Coordinates of N, CA, C and O in Angstrom, one line a residue:
X51 N 0.9 -1.1 0.0 CA 0.0 0.2 0.1 C 0.9 1.4 -0.2 O 0.3 2.2 -0.4
X52 N 1.8 1.5 0.6 CA 2.8 2.4 1.1 C 3.5 2.7 -0.2 O 3.9 3.6 -1.0
X53 N 4.1 1.5 -0.9 CA 4.6 1.4 -2.4 C 3.6 2.5 -3.5 O 4.2 3.0 -4.1
X54 N 2.1 1.7 -3.5 CA 1.3 2.8 -4.3 C 1.4 4.3 -3.8 O 1.5 5.2 -5.0
X55 N 1.2 4.9 -2.3 CA 1.0 5.9 -2.3 C 2.2 6.4 -2.6 O 2.4 7.9 -3.1
X56 N 3.4 6.3 -2.6 CA 4.8 6.6 -2.7 C 5.2 6.9 -4.3 O 5.3 8.2 -4.7
X57 N 4.5 6.0 -5.1 CA 5.0 6.0 -6.7 C 3.7 7.4 -7.0 O 3.8 8.3 -7.9
X58 N 2.1 7.2 -6.5 CA 1.5 8.3 -6.7 C 2.1 9.9 -6.7 O 2.0 10.6 -7.2
X59 N 2.6 9.8 -5.1 CA 3.3 10.9 -4.5 C 4.4 11.3 -5.6 O 4.8 12.5 -6.0
X60 N 5.1 10.3 -6.1 CA 6.4 10.7 -6.9 C 5.8 11.6 -8.4 O 6.3 12.4 -9.0
X61 N 4.8 10.8 -9.0 CA 4.0 11.0 -10.5 C 3.5 12.6 -10.1 O 3.4 13.3 -10.9
X62 N 2.8 12.9 -8.7 CA 2.4 14.6 -8.4 C 3.1 15.2 -8.5 O 3.4 16.4 -9.0
X63 N 4.5 14.7 -8.3 CA 6.0 15.8 -8.0 C 5.7 16.2 -9.1 O 6.3 17.3 -10.0
X64 N 6.4 15.2 -9.9 CA 6.7 15.1 -11.6 C 5.5 16.2 -12.3 O 6.0 16.9 -13.1
X65 N 4.3 16.0 -12.1 CA 3.4 16.4 -13.1 C 3.5 18.0 -12.4 O 3.1 19.0 -13.0
X66 N 3.7 18.5 -11.0 CA 3.1 19.3 -10.6 C 4.8 20.4 -11.4 O 4.5 21.5 -11.6
X67 N 6.0 19.4 -11.1 CA 7.2 20.1 -11.4 C 7.1 20.8 -13.1 O 7.2 21.8 -13.7
X68 N 6.3 19.6 -14.0 CA 6.3 19.9 -15.4 C 5.5 21.2 -15.6 O 5.3 22.3 -16.4
X69 N 4.2 21.6 -14.7 CA 3.3 22.3 -15.2 C 3.7 23.5 -14.9 O 4.0 24.3 -15.5
X70 N 4.6 23.9 -13.4 CA 5.4 24.9 -12.7 C 6.6 25.3 -14.4 O 6.9 26.3 -14.5
X71 N 7.3 24.4 -14.5 CA 8.1 24.8 -15.5 C 7.6 25.3 -17.0 O 8.0 26.2 -17.7
X72 N 6.1 24.4 -17.4 CA 5.7 25.2 -18.3 C 5.2 26.8 -18.2 O 5.4 27.7 -19.2
X73 N 5.2 27.0 -17.1 CA 4.5 28.2 -16.6 C 5.3 29.1 -16.8 O 5.5 30.3 -16.9
X74 N 6.7 28.8 -16.0 CA 7.8 29.6 -16.1 C 8.2 30.1 -17.7 O 8.5 31.1 -17.8
X75 N 8.4 29.2 -18.1 CA 8.8 28.9 -19.5 C 7.9 30.4 -20.6 O 8.2 31.2 -21.3
X76 N 6.6 29.9 -20.2 CA 5.5 31.1 -20.8 C 6.0 32.2 -20.4 O 5.9 33.3 -21.1
X77 N 6.1 32.5 -18.8 CA 6.1 34.1 -18.5 C 7.4 34.2 -19.1 O 7.4 35.9 -19.4
X78 N 8.3 33.7 -19.4 CA 9.8 34.2 -19.8 C 9.5 34.6 -20.8 O 10.0 35.8 -21.8
X79 N 8.9 34.0 -22.1 CA 8.4 34.2 -23.4 C 7.8 35.3 -23.2 O 8.3 35.9 -24.3
X80 N 6.7 35.5 -22.7 CA 5.8 36.7 -22.8 C 6.5 37.9 -22.3 O 6.5 39.0 -23.0
X81 N 7.5 38.2 -21.3 CA 8.4 39.0 -20.9 C 9.3 39.3 -22.2 O 9.7 40.5 -22.4
X82 N 10.2 38.6 -22.8 CA 11.2 38.7 -23.8 C 10.5 39.4 -24.7 O 10.7 40.5 -25.4
X83 N 8.8 38.9 -25.1 CA 8.4 39.1 -26.6 C 7.9 40.9 -26.1 O 8.0 41.4 -26.9
X84 N 7.2 41.2 -24.8 CA 7.1 42.7 -24.4 C 8.3 43.6 -24.4 O 8.3 44.4 -25.2
X85 N 9.5 43.1 -23.9 CA 10.8 44.0 -24.2 C 11.2 44.0 -25.8 O 12.0 44.8 -25.8
X86 N 11.4 43.3 -26.3 CA 11.5 43.4 -27.6 C 10.7 43.6 -28.5 O 10.4 44.1 -30.0
X87 N 9.3 44.7 -28.3 CA 8.1 45.0 -28.7 C 8.3 46.8 -28.6 O 9.2 47.2 -27.4
X88 N 7.4 47.6 -29.5 CA 7.7 49.0 -29.1 C 6.7 49.4 -27.6 O 6.8 50.3 -27.4
X89 N 6.0 47.9 -26.8 CA 5.1 48.4 -26.0 C 5.3 49.3 -24.9 O 5.3 50.1 -24.5
X90 N 7.0 48.7 -24.6 CA 7.3 49.5 -23.2 C 7.7 51.5 -23.5 O 7.4 52.1 -22.9
X91 N 8.0 51.5 -24.9 CA 8.0 52.9 -25.5 C 6.3 53.7 -25.9 O 6.5 54.5 -25.0
X92 N 5.6 52.8 -25.6 CA 4.3 53.4 -25.8 C 4.1 53.3 -24.0 O 3.4 54.8 -23.8
X93 N 4.0 52.9 -23.4 CA 3.7 53.0 -22.3 C 4.5 54.3 -21.2 O 4.2 55.1 -20.8
X94 N 5.7 54.0 -21.7 CA 6.6 55.3 -21.0 C 6.3 56.6 -21.4 O 6.3 57.4 -20.9
X95 N 6.2 56.9 -22.8 CA 5.0 57.8 -23.5 C 4.0 58.2 -22.8 O 4.2 59.7 -22.8
X96 N 3.3 57.3 -22.9 CA 1.7 58.0 -22.2 C 2.1 58.4 -20.7 O 1.5 59.3 -20.5
X97 N 2.6 57.9 -20.3 CA 3.0 58.2 -18.9 C 3.7 59.6 -18.8 O 3.3 60.9 -18.0
X98 N 4.8 60.0 -20.0 CA 5.6 61.0 -19.6 C 4.4 62.3 -20.5 O 4.3 63.3 -19.8
X99 N 3.5 62.0 -20.9 CA 2.8 63.2 -21.7 C 1.5 63.3 -20.9 O 1.5 64.4 -20.3
X100 N 1.4 62.3 -19.6 CA 0.2 62.6 -18.2 C 0.8 63.8 -17.7 O 0.5 64.3 -17.0
X101 N 2.5 63.2 -17.4 CA 3.0 64.2 -16.3 C 3.3 65.2 -17.0 O 4.1 66.0 -16.5
X102 N 3.5 65.6 -18.2 CA 4.2 67.0 -18.9 C 5.3 66.5 -18.6 O 6.2 67.8 -18.7
X103 N 6.1 65.7 -19.1 CA 7.3 65.4 -19.1 C 8.1 65.1 -20.1 O 8.1 64.3 -21.1
X104 N 8.5 66.6 -20.8 CA 8.6 66.5 -22.3 C 10.2 65.9 -22.5 O 10.4 65.6 -23.7
X105 N 11.5 66.2 -21.7 CA 12.6 65.0 -21.9 C 12.0 63.9 -22.3 O 12.7 63.1 -23.3
X106 N 11.3 63.2 -21.4 CA 10.9 61.6 -21.6 C 10.0 61.6 -23.0 O 10.2 61.1 -23.3
X107 N 9.3 62.5 -23.4 CA 8.5 62.4 -24.3 C 9.7 62.4 -25.7 O 9.7 61.5 -26.8
X108 N 10.5 63.6 -25.5 CA 11.5 63.5 -26.9 C 12.6 62.2 -26.9 O 12.8 61.7 -27.7
X109 N 12.9 61.6 -25.8 CA 13.6 60.3 -25.6 C 12.7 59.2 -26.1 O 13.4 58.2 -26.8
X110 N 11.2 59.1 -26.8 CA 10.5 57.9 -27.1 C 10.7 58.6 -28.4 O 10.0 57.7 -29.4
X111 N 11.1 59.6 -29.4 CA 10.5 60.2 -30.5 C 12.0 59.9 -31.3 O 13.1 60.0 -30.7
X112 N 11.9 59.4 -32.4 CA 13.3 59.0 -33.3 C 13.8 60.1 -33.5 O 13.7 61.2 -33.2
X113 N 15.2 59.4 -33.4 CA 16.3 60.8 -33.2 C 16.1 61.9 -34.0 O 16.4 62.9 -33.7
X114 N 16.2 61.6 -35.4 CA 16.0 62.3 -36.3 C 14.9 63.5 -36.4 O 15.5 64.6 -36.3
X115 N 14.3 63.4 -35.7 CA 13.3 63.9 -35.8 C 12.7 64.6 -34.4 O 12.8 66.1 -34.2
X116 N 13.7 64.1 -33.1 CA 14.1 64.8 -32.0 C 14.9 65.9 -32.3 O 14.9 67.4 -31.8
X117 N 15.9 65.9 -33.3 CA 17.0 66.8 -33.5 C 16.4 67.9 -34.5 O 16.5 69.1 -34.2
X118 N 15.2 67.5 -35.3 CA 14.5 68.4 -35.8 C 13.8 69.4 -34.8 O 13.8 70.7 -35.3
X119 N 13.1 68.8 -33.8 CA 12.5 69.6 -32.8 C 13.1 70.5 -32.2 O 13.1 71.5 -31.8
X120 N 14.3 70.0 -31.8 CA 15.4 70.8 -31.1 C 15.7 72.0 -32.1 O 16.2 73.2 -31.7
X121 N 16.2 71.6 -33.2 CA 16.2 72.9 -34.5 C 15.3 73.8 -34.5 O 15.1 75.2 -34.4
X122 N 13.9 73.5 -34.4 CA 12.8 74.2 -34.7 C 13.2 75.1 -33.0 O 12.6 76.2 -32.9
X123 N 13.0 74.5 -32.1 CA 13.1 75.2 -30.4 C 14.3 76.4 -30.5 O 14.1 77.1 -30.4
X124 N 15.2 76.0 -31.1 CA 16.5 76.8 -31.4 C 15.9 78.0 -32.1 O 16.5 79.3 -31.8
X125 N 15.6 77.9 -33.3 CA 15.0 78.8 -34.2 C 14.0 79.6 -33.9 O 13.8 81.0 -33.9
X126 N 13.1 79.2 -33.3 CA 11.6 80.2 -32.6 C 12.1 80.6 -31.0 O 11.6 81.3 -30.8
X127 N 12.9 80.0 -30.6 CA 13.5 80.5 -29.1 C 12.5 79.7 -28.1 O 12.5 80.4 -26.6
X128 N 11.7 78.7 -28.6 CA 10.8 77.9 -27.6 C 11.4 77.3 -26.8 O 12.4 76.2 -27.4
X129 N 11.0 76.9 -25.9 CA 11.4 76.3 -24.6 C 10.8 74.6 -25.2 O 9.9 74.8 -25.5
X130 N 11.1 73.8 -24.8 CA 10.8 72.2 -24.8 C 9.2 72.2 -24.3 O 8.0 71.7 -24.8
X131 N 8.9 72.9 -23.1 CA 7.9 73.0 -22.4 C 7.0 73.5 -23.4 O 5.7 73.1 -23.2
X132 N 7.5 74.8 -23.5 CA 6.6 75.5 -24.2 C 5.7 75.3 -25.8 O 4.6 75.3 -26.0
X133 N 6.7 74.5 -26.5 CA 6.4 73.5 -27.8 C 5.5 72.4 -26.9 O 4.1 72.1 -27.8
X134 N 5.7 71.6 -26.2 CA 4.8 70.7 -25.9 C 3.3 71.0 -25.4 O 2.5 70.6 -25.8
X135 N 3.8 72.4 -24.7 CA 1.9 72.8 -24.4 C 1.5 73.5 -25.6 O -0.1 73.3 -25.6
X136 N 1.8 73.9 -26.7 CA 1.3 74.4 -27.5 C 0.9 73.1 -28.2 O -0.3 73.4 -29.1
X137 N 1.8 72.0 -28.9 CA 1.1 71.0 -29.3 C -0.1 70.4 -28.8 O -0.8 70.1 -29.7
X138 N 0.0 70.4 -27.3 CA -1.1 69.6 -26.6 C -2.1 70.9 -26.9 O -3.5 70.3 -26.8
X139 N -2.3 72.2 -26.9 CA -3.1 73.1 -27.0 C -3.8 72.6 -28.2 O -5.1 72.5 -27.9
X140 N -3.1 72.7 -29.0 CA -3.8 72.9 -31.0 C -4.5 71.5 -30.7 O -5.4 71.6 -31.7
X141 N -3.7 70.3 -30.2 CA -4.4 69.2 -30.8 C -5.6 69.1 -29.7 O -7.1 68.5 -30.2
X142 N -5.8 69.5 -28.5 CA -7.1 69.9 -27.6 C -8.1 70.6 -28.3 O -9.7 70.2 -28.3
X143 N -7.6 71.7 -29.3 CA -8.4 72.5 -30.0 C -9.4 71.7 -30.9 O -10.4 71.9 -31.1
X144 N -8.4 70.7 -31.5 CA -9.2 70.1 -32.7 C -9.8 68.9 -32.4 O -10.7 68.7 -32.9
X145 N -9.3 68.3 -30.9 CA -10.3 67.2 -30.9 C -11.6 67.6 -30.2 O -12.7 67.0 -30.3
X146 N -11.6 69.1 -29.5 CA -12.7 69.8 -29.2 C -13.9 69.6 -30.3 O -14.8 70.1 -30.4
X147 N -13.2 70.5 -31.7 CA -14.2 70.4 -32.6 C -14.6 69.0 -33.1 O -15.8 69.0 -33.7
X148 N -13.6 68.1 -33.0 CA -14.5 66.5 -33.4 C -15.4 66.0 -32.1 O -15.6 65.1 -32.3
X149 N -15.1 66.7 -31.0 CA -16.1 66.0 -29.8 C -15.6 65.0 -29.3 O -16.0 63.9 -29.0
X150 N -14.0 64.8 -29.1 CA -13.3 63.8 -29.0 C -12.4 64.4 -27.9 O -11.2 63.7 -27.8
X151 N -12.8 65.3 -26.8 CA -11.8 65.8 -25.9 C -11.6 64.5 -24.9 O -12.9 64.3 -24.2
X152 N -10.5 64.4 -24.5 CA -10.5 62.8 -23.4 C -11.4 63.6 -22.0 O -11.0 65.2 -21.7
X153 N -12.1 63.0 -21.1 CA -12.3 63.1 -19.8 C -12.1 62.3 -19.1 O -11.0 61.4 -19.3
X154 N -12.6 62.3 -17.6 CA -12.0 61.6 -16.7 C -12.7 60.5 -16.9 O -12.1 59.6 -16.6
X155 N -13.3 59.9 -17.7 CA -14.4 58.5 -18.0 C -13.7 58.4 -18.9 O -14.4 57.3 -19.5
X156 N -12.8 59.0 -20.0 CA -12.5 58.0 -20.9 C -11.5 57.2 -20.7 O -10.5 57.2 -19.9
X157 N -11.7 56.4 -21.5 CA -10.2 55.0 -21.4 C -9.5 55.0 -22.9 O -9.6 55.4 -24.1
X158 N -8.0 54.0 -22.7 CA -7.1 53.9 -23.8 C -6.9 52.8 -23.7 O -6.4 52.1 -22.7
X159 N -7.4 51.8 -24.8 CA -6.6 49.9 -24.9 C -5.9 50.2 -25.9 O -6.2 50.8 -27.1
X160 N -5.0 48.9 -26.3 CA -4.5 48.3 -27.4 C -5.5 47.7 -28.1 O -6.2 46.8 -27.3
X161 N -5.5 48.1 -29.3 CA -6.4 47.6 -29.9 C -5.6 46.9 -31.4 O -6.5 45.9 -32.1
X162 N -4.4 46.9 -31.5 CA -3.9 45.9 -32.6 C -2.3 46.3 -32.6 O -1.6 47.0 -32.1
X163 N -1.7 45.3 -33.2 CA 0.0 45.1 -33.1 C 0.1 44.6 -34.6 O -0.2 43.8 -34.6
X164 N 1.0 45.2 -35.3 CA 2.0 44.5 -36.2 C 3.0 45.0 -36.3 O 3.6 46.4 -35.9
X165 N 4.0 43.9 -37.0 CA 5.3 44.4 -36.7 C 5.9 43.5 -37.9 O 5.8 42.3 -38.7
X166 N 7.0 44.1 -38.4 CA 7.7 43.8 -39.9 C 9.3 44.1 -39.9 O 9.4 45.4 -40.0
X167 N 9.9 43.5 -39.1 CA 11.1 43.6 -38.7 C 11.7 44.9 -38.0 O 11.0 44.8 -36.7
X168 N 12.5 45.7 -38.4 CA 12.3 47.1 -37.4 C 11.0 48.0 -37.5 O 11.6 49.0 -36.8
X169 N 10.1 48.1 -38.2 CA 9.2 48.8 -37.9 C 7.9 48.3 -37.6 O 7.7 46.8 -37.7
X170 N 6.9 49.1 -36.9 CA 5.9 48.3 -36.2 C 4.8 49.6 -36.1 O 5.2 50.3 -36.1
X171 N 3.5 48.7 -35.8 CA 2.3 50.0 -35.7 C 1.4 49.3 -34.7 O 1.4 48.1 -34.6
X172 N 1.3 50.3 -33.5 CA 0.3 49.8 -32.7 C -1.2 50.5 -32.8 O -0.9 51.8 -32.9
X173 N -2.0 50.5 -32.5 CA -3.6 50.6 -32.6 C -3.7 50.9 -31.0 O -3.8 50.3 -30.5
X174 N -4.2 52.3 -31.3 CA -5.0 52.6 -29.5 C -6.4 53.1 -29.6 O -6.5 53.4 -30.7
X175 N -7.2 52.3 -28.9 CA -8.6 52.8 -29.0 C -9.1 53.7 -27.8 O -8.9 53.2 -26.9
X176 N -9.2 54.8 -28.1 CA -9.8 55.6 -27.3 C -11.5 55.5 -27.0 O -12.2 56.2 -27.6
X177 N -11.8 55.3 -25.9 CA -13.5 55.0 -25.6 C -13.9 56.4 -24.8 O -13.2 56.7 -23.5
X178 N -14.5 57.4 -25.1 CA -14.9 58.9 -24.5 C -16.3 59.0 -24.9 O -16.6 59.2 -26.0
X179 N -17.0 59.1 -23.7 CA -18.2 59.6 -23.7 C -19.3 58.7 -24.7 O -20.2 59.0 -25.7
X180 N -18.7 57.0 -25.1 CA -19.7 56.4 -25.3 C -19.0 56.5 -27.0 O -19.7 55.2 -28.0
X181 N -17.9 57.4 -27.1 CA -17.4 57.3 -28.9 C -16.2 56.6 -28.6 O -15.8 56.6 -28.1
X182 N -15.8 55.8 -29.7 CA -14.2 54.9 -30.0 C -14.1 55.6 -31.1 O -14.4 55.5 -32.1
X183 N -12.8 56.2 -31.1 CA -11.6 56.5 -31.8 C -10.2 55.6 -31.9 O -9.7 55.4 -30.7
X184 N -9.9 55.3 -33.0 CA -8.6 54.5 -33.1 C -7.9 55.5 -33.7 O -8.1 55.8 -34.9
X185 N -6.6 55.2 -33.0 CA -5.5 55.9 -33.6 C -4.2 54.8 -33.8 O -4.0 53.9 -32.8
X186 N -3.5 55.1 -35.0 CA -2.3 54.4 -35.3 C -0.8 55.1 -35.1 O -0.8 56.1 -35.1
X187 N -0.3 54.5 -34.1 CA 1.1 54.9 -33.9 C 2.0 54.0 -34.5 O 2.1 53.0 -34.7
X188 N 3.2 54.4 -35.5 CA 4.2 53.7 -36.3 C 5.4 53.8 -35.0 O 5.9 55.0 -34.8
X189 N 6.5 52.9 -35.2 CA 7.6 52.8 -34.5 C 8.5 52.3 -35.8 O 8.3 51.1 -36.1
X190 N 10.0 52.9 -35.2 CA 11.2 52.3 -35.8 C 12.2 51.7 -34.5 O 12.0 52.4 -33.6
X191 N 12.9 50.8 -35.0 CA 13.6 50.1 -33.9 C 15.3 50.7 -34.4 O 15.5 50.5 -35.6
X192 N 16.0 51.1 -33.5 CA 17.3 51.7 -34.4 C 18.0 50.9 -33.1 O 18.0 51.5 -31.7
X193 N 19.1 50.6 -33.5 CA 20.1 49.9 -32.6 C 19.1 49.0 -31.4 O 19.7 49.4 -30.2
X194 N 18.2 48.4 -31.6 CA 17.4 47.7 -30.4 C 16.2 48.4 -29.5 O 15.7 47.8 -28.8
X195 N 16.4 49.8 -30.0 CA 15.5 50.9 -29.0 C 14.6 50.8 -30.3 O 14.9 51.6 -31.0
X196 N 13.4 51.1 -29.6 CA 11.9 51.4 -30.5 C 11.6 52.9 -30.2 O 11.7 53.3 -28.9
X197 N 11.7 53.7 -31.2 CA 11.0 54.9 -31.0 C 9.9 55.3 -32.1 O 9.1 54.9 -32.9
X198 N 9.0 56.2 -31.5 CA 7.9 56.6 -32.3 C 8.2 57.5 -33.5 O 9.1 58.2 -33.3
X199 N 7.6 57.0 -34.5 CA 7.9 58.1 -35.9 C 6.9 58.9 -36.0 O 5.6 58.7 -35.7
X200 N 7.4 60.1 -36.5 CA 6.2 61.5 -36.6 C 5.6 61.6 -38.2 O 5.2 62.2 -38.3
X201 N 6.6 61.0 -39.3 CA 6.6 61.2 -40.1 C 6.1 60.3 -41.3 O 6.4 58.7 -40.8

């Protein structure tokens, strides 16, 4: 009788260890996939926009465009914060005209993801006042880092 219990116990341990190994491998695979995608850049940028952290927003934009933005700031004498406020203000005015101004009850979720080598696009769905708007963000990977493209 104890041999049967011992055998069942061994089988249970082996099955449990196998299941835990599969879960661990799946978790590691998901983490590696996430880290090698533009999603961390999206999260970083959305947080920076919410906090009005211009320097971090600029870090998320492709270097060529960041250089052009800095050149415009140099010519106009605008600070990064002023430029950022102006962009957000014009976007808010445009969204108001379209009745798409974000409210406290609005939400944003990922609606789609496509990747082709070092290029990717992520669709974001904004739900605001019962209306849904989908926007596509395009990204390019340069030297292993994902950046938002603006052009």
